[in-house]
Coordinates of C-alpha atoms in Angstrom, one line a residue:
M4 CA -158.0 133.5 154.3
D5 CA -156.8 131.0 156.8
T6 CA -155.9 132.0 160.3
P7 CA -152.2 132.9 160.3
I8 CA -149.9 130.4 162.0
I9 CA -147.8 133.3 163.3
S10 CA -149.7 136.5 164.3
I11 CA -147.8 139.5 165.5
K12 CA -149.6 142.7 166.7
G13 CA -148.0 145.9 167.9
L14 CA -144.8 144.1 169.0
R15 CA -142.2 146.3 170.6
K16 CA -138.8 145.6 172.2
V17 CA -136.5 148.1 173.9
Y18 CA -132.9 147.5 175.1
H19 CA -131.4 150.3 177.2
N20 CA -133.5 153.0 175.5
H21 CA -132.7 151.5 172.1
I22 CA -135.8 150.4 170.1
A23 CA -134.9 147.0 168.6
V24 CA -138.4 146.3 167.3
N25 CA -140.9 149.1 166.8
H26 CA -144.7 148.3 166.8
L27 CA -144.4 145.3 164.5
D28 CA -147.6 144.0 162.8
L29 CA -147.1 140.8 160.7
D30 CA -149.1 137.7 159.8
I31 CA -147.4 134.6 158.4
H32 CA -149.5 131.8 157.0
K33 CA -149.2 128.0 157.1
G34 CA -147.0 126.5 154.4
E35 CA -145.4 129.7 153.2
I36 CA -141.7 130.6 153.2
F37 CA -141.3 134.1 154.6
G38 CA -138.1 136.1 154.4
L39 CA -137.0 138.5 157.1
L40 CA -134.6 140.8 155.2
G41 CA -132.4 143.5 156.6
P42 CA -128.9 144.4 157.8
N43 CA -127.4 143.3 161.1
G44 CA -129.2 145.2 164.0
A45 CA -132.4 145.7 162.0
G46 CA -134.5 143.8 164.4
K47 CA -134.8 140.4 162.7
S48 CA -133.1 138.2 165.4
T49 CA -135.0 140.1 168.2
T50 CA -138.3 139.3 166.5
I51 CA -137.3 135.7 166.2
L52 CA -136.4 135.5 170.0
M53 CA -139.9 137.0 170.9
I54 CA -141.6 134.5 168.6
L55 CA -139.8 131.7 170.4
G56 CA -140.5 133.1 173.9
L57 CA -136.8 133.6 174.6
T58 CA -137.2 137.3 175.3
E59 CA -140.2 139.4 176.5
P60 CA -141.6 142.3 174.5
A61 CA -142.1 145.7 176.0
S62 CA -145.6 145.7 174.5
G63 CA -147.7 143.9 171.8
S64 CA -148.4 140.3 171.3
V65 CA -147.3 137.2 169.5
L66 CA -149.4 134.0 168.8
V67 CA -147.8 130.9 167.3
D68 CA -150.6 128.6 166.1
G69 CA -152.8 130.3 168.6
I70 CA -150.4 129.9 171.6
N71 CA -148.7 132.8 173.4
P72 CA -145.0 132.1 173.7
Q73 CA -144.6 134.4 176.7
T74 CA -147.1 132.4 178.8
H75 CA -146.6 129.0 177.2
P76 CA -143.0 128.9 175.9
V77 CA -142.6 125.1 176.1
D78 CA -145.8 124.5 174.1
V79 CA -144.5 126.9 171.4
K80 CA -141.1 125.2 171.3
K81 CA -142.9 121.9 170.6
L82 CA -144.2 123.4 167.4
V83 CA -141.1 125.3 166.2
G84 CA -137.8 124.0 165.0
Y85 CA -135.0 126.7 165.3
L86 CA -131.7 126.7 163.4
P87 CA -129.5 129.5 164.7
D88 CA -126.7 131.0 162.6
N89 CA -124.1 129.0 164.5
I90 CA -125.5 125.7 165.7
G91 CA -123.4 123.5 168.0
F92 CA -123.1 119.7 168.0
Y93 CA -121.1 117.1 169.9
E94 CA -118.2 117.1 167.5
Q95 CA -116.7 113.7 168.6
R96 CA -120.0 111.9 168.1
T97 CA -121.5 110.9 164.8
G98 CA -124.2 112.9 163.0
L99 CA -126.6 110.0 163.6
D100 CA -125.7 109.9 167.3
N101 CA -126.4 113.7 167.6
L102 CA -129.8 113.3 166.1
V103 CA -130.7 110.3 168.2
L104 CA -129.8 112.2 171.3
V105 CA -132.0 115.2 170.3
A106 CA -134.9 112.8 169.5
E107 CA -134.6 111.1 172.9
L108 CA -134.6 114.6 174.6
N109 CA -137.9 115.2 172.7
G110 CA -139.5 112.1 174.2
Y111 CA -138.9 109.4 171.7
S112 CA -137.8 105.9 172.8
Y113 CA -134.3 104.8 171.6
N114 CA -135.7 102.7 168.8
E115 CA -138.1 105.4 167.7
A116 CA -135.3 108.0 167.9
L117 CA -132.9 105.8 165.8
G118 CA -135.5 105.2 163.1
K119 CA -136.4 108.9 162.9
A120 CA -132.7 110.0 162.9
K121 CA -131.9 107.6 160.0
D122 CA -134.8 108.8 158.0
L123 CA -133.8 112.5 158.5
I124 CA -130.1 111.8 157.7
T125 CA -131.3 110.5 154.4
T126 CA -133.8 113.3 153.8
V127 CA -131.1 116.0 154.2
G128 CA -128.6 114.1 152.0
L129 CA -126.1 112.9 154.7
K130 CA -126.7 109.2 154.5
E131 CA -123.1 108.5 153.3
V132 CA -121.6 110.4 156.3
G133 CA -124.2 109.8 159.0
N134 CA -121.9 107.4 160.9
K135 CA -118.9 109.8 160.7
K136 CA -117.9 112.2 163.5
V137 CA -119.3 115.7 163.1
S138 CA -115.7 117.0 163.5
T139 CA -115.1 115.7 160.0
Y140 CA -118.1 117.5 158.5
S141 CA -117.8 120.6 156.2
R142 CA -119.8 123.7 157.0
G143 CA -122.5 122.6 154.5
M144 CA -122.8 119.2 156.1
K145 CA -123.2 120.8 159.5
Q146 CA -126.0 123.0 158.2
R147 CA -127.8 120.0 156.7
L148 CA -127.4 118.2 160.0
G149 CA -128.8 121.4 161.7
L150 CA -131.8 121.3 159.5
A151 CA -132.4 117.6 160.4
D152 CA -132.0 118.7 164.0
T153 CA -134.8 121.2 163.6
L154 CA -137.1 118.6 162.0
I155 CA -136.6 115.9 164.6
K156 CA -139.7 116.8 166.5
N157 CA -142.0 117.1 163.5
P158 CA -142.4 120.9 163.8
K159 CA -145.1 122.9 162.1
I160 CA -142.7 125.9 161.8
I161 CA -139.0 126.1 161.2
I162 CA -137.0 129.3 161.8
L163 CA -133.7 129.6 160.0
D164 CA -131.4 132.5 161.1
E165 CA -128.8 133.2 158.3
P166 CA -128.7 129.5 157.4
T167 CA -126.4 129.9 154.4
L168 CA -123.7 131.9 156.2
G169 CA -120.3 130.5 155.2
L170 CA -121.5 128.2 152.5
D171 CA -120.0 128.1 149.0
P172 CA -122.3 128.9 146.1
T173 CA -123.1 125.2 145.4
G174 CA -123.8 124.6 149.1
V175 CA -126.2 127.6 149.1
K176 CA -128.1 126.4 146.1
E177 CA -128.4 122.9 147.4
F178 CA -129.5 124.0 150.9
L179 CA -132.1 126.4 149.6
A180 CA -133.5 123.8 147.2
L181 CA -133.8 121.4 150.2
I182 CA -135.7 124.0 152.2
Q183 CA -138.2 124.5 149.3
K184 CA -138.6 120.8 148.8
L185 CA -139.3 120.2 152.5
S186 CA -141.7 123.1 152.8
K187 CA -143.8 121.9 149.9
K188 CA -143.7 118.2 150.9
E189 CA -144.5 118.7 154.6
N190 CA -146.5 121.9 154.3
L191 CA -144.0 123.5 156.6
T192 CA -144.0 127.2 157.4
V193 CA -140.5 128.5 157.1
L194 CA -139.3 131.8 158.5
L195 CA -135.9 132.7 156.9
S196 CA -133.8 135.5 158.3
S197 CA -131.1 136.8 156.0
H198 CA -129.4 139.8 154.5
H199 CA -128.6 138.0 151.2
L200 CA -131.1 139.4 148.8
H201 CA -130.9 137.0 145.9
Q202 CA -131.1 134.0 148.2
V203 CA -134.3 135.3 149.8
Q204 CA -135.8 136.2 146.5
E205 CA -135.1 132.7 145.2
V206 CA -137.0 130.8 147.8
C207 CA -139.5 133.1 149.6
N208 CA -143.1 133.5 148.8
R209 CA -143.2 136.8 150.6
V210 CA -140.6 139.1 152.2
G211 CA -140.5 141.7 155.0
I212 CA -137.9 144.4 154.9
F213 CA -136.6 145.6 158.3
V214 CA -134.8 149.0 158.9
K215 CA -133.8 150.1 162.3
G216 CA -136.4 148.0 164.1
N217 CA -139.2 148.9 161.7
L218 CA -140.9 146.6 159.2
I219 CA -141.1 149.2 156.4
A220 CA -142.5 146.9 153.6
H221 CA -143.8 143.4 153.2
G222 CA -145.4 141.3 150.6
K223 CA -144.6 139.4 147.4
V224 CA -141.6 140.8 145.6
Q225 CA -143.5 141.5 142.4
D226 CA -146.2 143.3 144.3
L227 CA -143.7 145.5 146.2
A228 CA -141.9 146.3 142.9
H229 CA -145.2 147.3 141.3
Q230 CA -146.1 149.5 144.2
L231 CA -142.8 151.3 144.2
F232 CA -142.0 151.5 140.5
R233 CA -145.3 151.6 138.7
N234 CA -144.8 155.3 137.8
N235 CA -141.3 154.6 136.5
G236 CA -142.5 153.5 133.1
V237 CA -140.9 150.5 131.3
T238 CA -137.2 150.0 130.7
T239 CA -135.9 147.8 127.9
L240 CA -132.2 146.8 127.6
L241 CA -130.9 146.8 124.0
D242 CA -127.7 145.1 122.9
T243 CA -126.8 146.4 119.5
G244 CA -123.7 144.2 119.2
L245 CA -121.6 147.3 118.5
N246 CA -118.4 148.2 120.4
D247 CA -117.7 151.6 118.9
T248 CA -118.7 154.3 121.4
D249 CA -119.4 156.9 118.8
E250 CA -121.8 154.5 116.9
I251 CA -123.6 153.7 120.1
N252 CA -124.0 157.3 121.1
A253 CA -125.3 158.1 117.6
I254 CA -127.9 155.4 118.0
K255 CA -128.9 156.8 121.4
S256 CA -129.5 160.1 119.8
R257 CA -131.6 158.6 117.0
L258 CA -133.7 156.7 119.6
L259 CA -134.9 160.0 121.1
N260 CA -136.7 160.8 117.8
I261 CA -139.0 157.8 118.3
D262 CA -142.4 158.8 119.9
G263 CA -142.8 156.9 123.2
I264 CA -139.1 156.8 124.1
E265 CA -138.6 159.2 127.0
H266 CA -134.8 158.9 127.5
T267 CA -131.8 156.6 127.3
D268 CA -128.7 155.8 129.2
M269 CA -126.1 153.1 129.4
N270 CA -126.2 149.8 131.3
G271 CA -122.7 148.4 130.7
K272 CA -122.6 148.0 126.9
Q273 CA -126.3 147.9 126.6
I274 CA -128.6 150.9 125.9
A275 CA -131.3 151.2 128.6
I276 CA -134.4 152.6 126.8
H277 CA -137.0 154.2 129.1
H278 CA -140.3 154.2 127.2
S279 CA -144.1 154.2 127.5
F280 CA -144.8 151.2 125.2
S281 CA -146.8 148.5 127.1
S282 CA -144.6 145.8 125.5
N283 CA -141.4 145.4 123.4
T284 CA -143.4 144.5 120.2
P285 CA -144.1 148.2 119.1
L286 CA -140.6 149.1 120.3
I287 CA -138.9 146.5 118.2
K288 CA -140.9 147.7 115.1
A289 CA -139.9 151.3 115.8
L290 CA -136.2 150.2 116.1
S291 CA -136.5 148.2 112.9
D292 CA -138.0 151.2 111.1
Q293 CA -135.0 153.3 112.3
E294 CA -132.6 150.5 111.1
V295 CA -131.2 150.1 114.7
P296 CA -129.2 146.9 115.0
I297 CA -130.6 144.5 117.5
R298 CA -128.5 141.6 118.8
Q299 CA -130.6 141.1 122.0
I300 CA -133.5 143.0 123.6
L301 CA -134.9 142.4 127.0
Q302 CA -137.5 144.2 129.1
K303 CA -136.0 145.0 132.5
G304 CA -138.0 143.8 135.6
Y305 CA -137.6 145.2 139.1
D306 CA -136.3 142.7 141.7
L307 CA -135.6 142.6 145.4
D308 CA -132.2 144.4 144.8
D309 CA -134.1 147.4 143.4
I310 CA -136.6 147.3 146.2
Y311 CA -133.9 147.0 148.9
S312 CA -131.9 149.9 147.3
Y313 CA -135.0 152.1 147.3
Y314 CA -135.5 151.8 151.0
F315 CA -131.9 152.1 151.9
E316 CA -131.2 155.3 149.9
E317 CA -129.8 157.8 152.3
N318 CA -132.8 160.1 152.1
R319 CA -135.2 157.4 153.0
L320 CA -133.6 156.1 156.2

């Protein structure tokens, strides 16, 4: 496997006897979108600050493309674009002007900066408003401008801290699609910090779950689900199309007579069938033999919501 572009070993950070990050070990590889998932105060932002060299660890190490951010913070900042959860712009200047200024601060000549700013304005979908003052921008437009801001220096890595905060559902969908597109096109490594489970699952190749400063699980969502729930058997959701409670309860009782069905419960108006069949095919045959009405049948998969709930059950904290 390739050398990780971000390598974290034994990282620890303490604030006034409070352990913010506790012996963190994590590798992130070039081109992947990695999600840092957890509630406020879990250690996500502190980890990001140590990656950027903006705060010192109590112990452990970080390497960003082989560079130590504690000893060479400027070199790391040349490689990393950072979008905080509340980015600031010169509101009375245009979006294009803001980007030109940032490009010049990163060493580009004015003409180079202008050309790059125009390209990025188009890339993030702000071409029609690039010459308007930022004060007229919506939250979603400002986030897009912030993304352009992180890309202005051609970073290898971009770090996004709660980038969809305050966006409406359409804005969230468009922003996440843009991140995926850019990561794939530019082979960008993206570190996405969020507490929105479904957004993280939608775009991230792998996730890391933080609880009270500890990284308690990390990997692909499907792999984590398999590790946690492989002994749970298979659950299939059955919609009979019936509304009468007595009829549905009668069907639930009949289902228990089928070999391989362990137990049943309700999932809204659907019957959740917990069974040992490897697929739905033999289950459907058994239901047909029992003359159970089937309007819709779907095998339930475990997702990030199930994984997150598992780790945040009271007896696991």
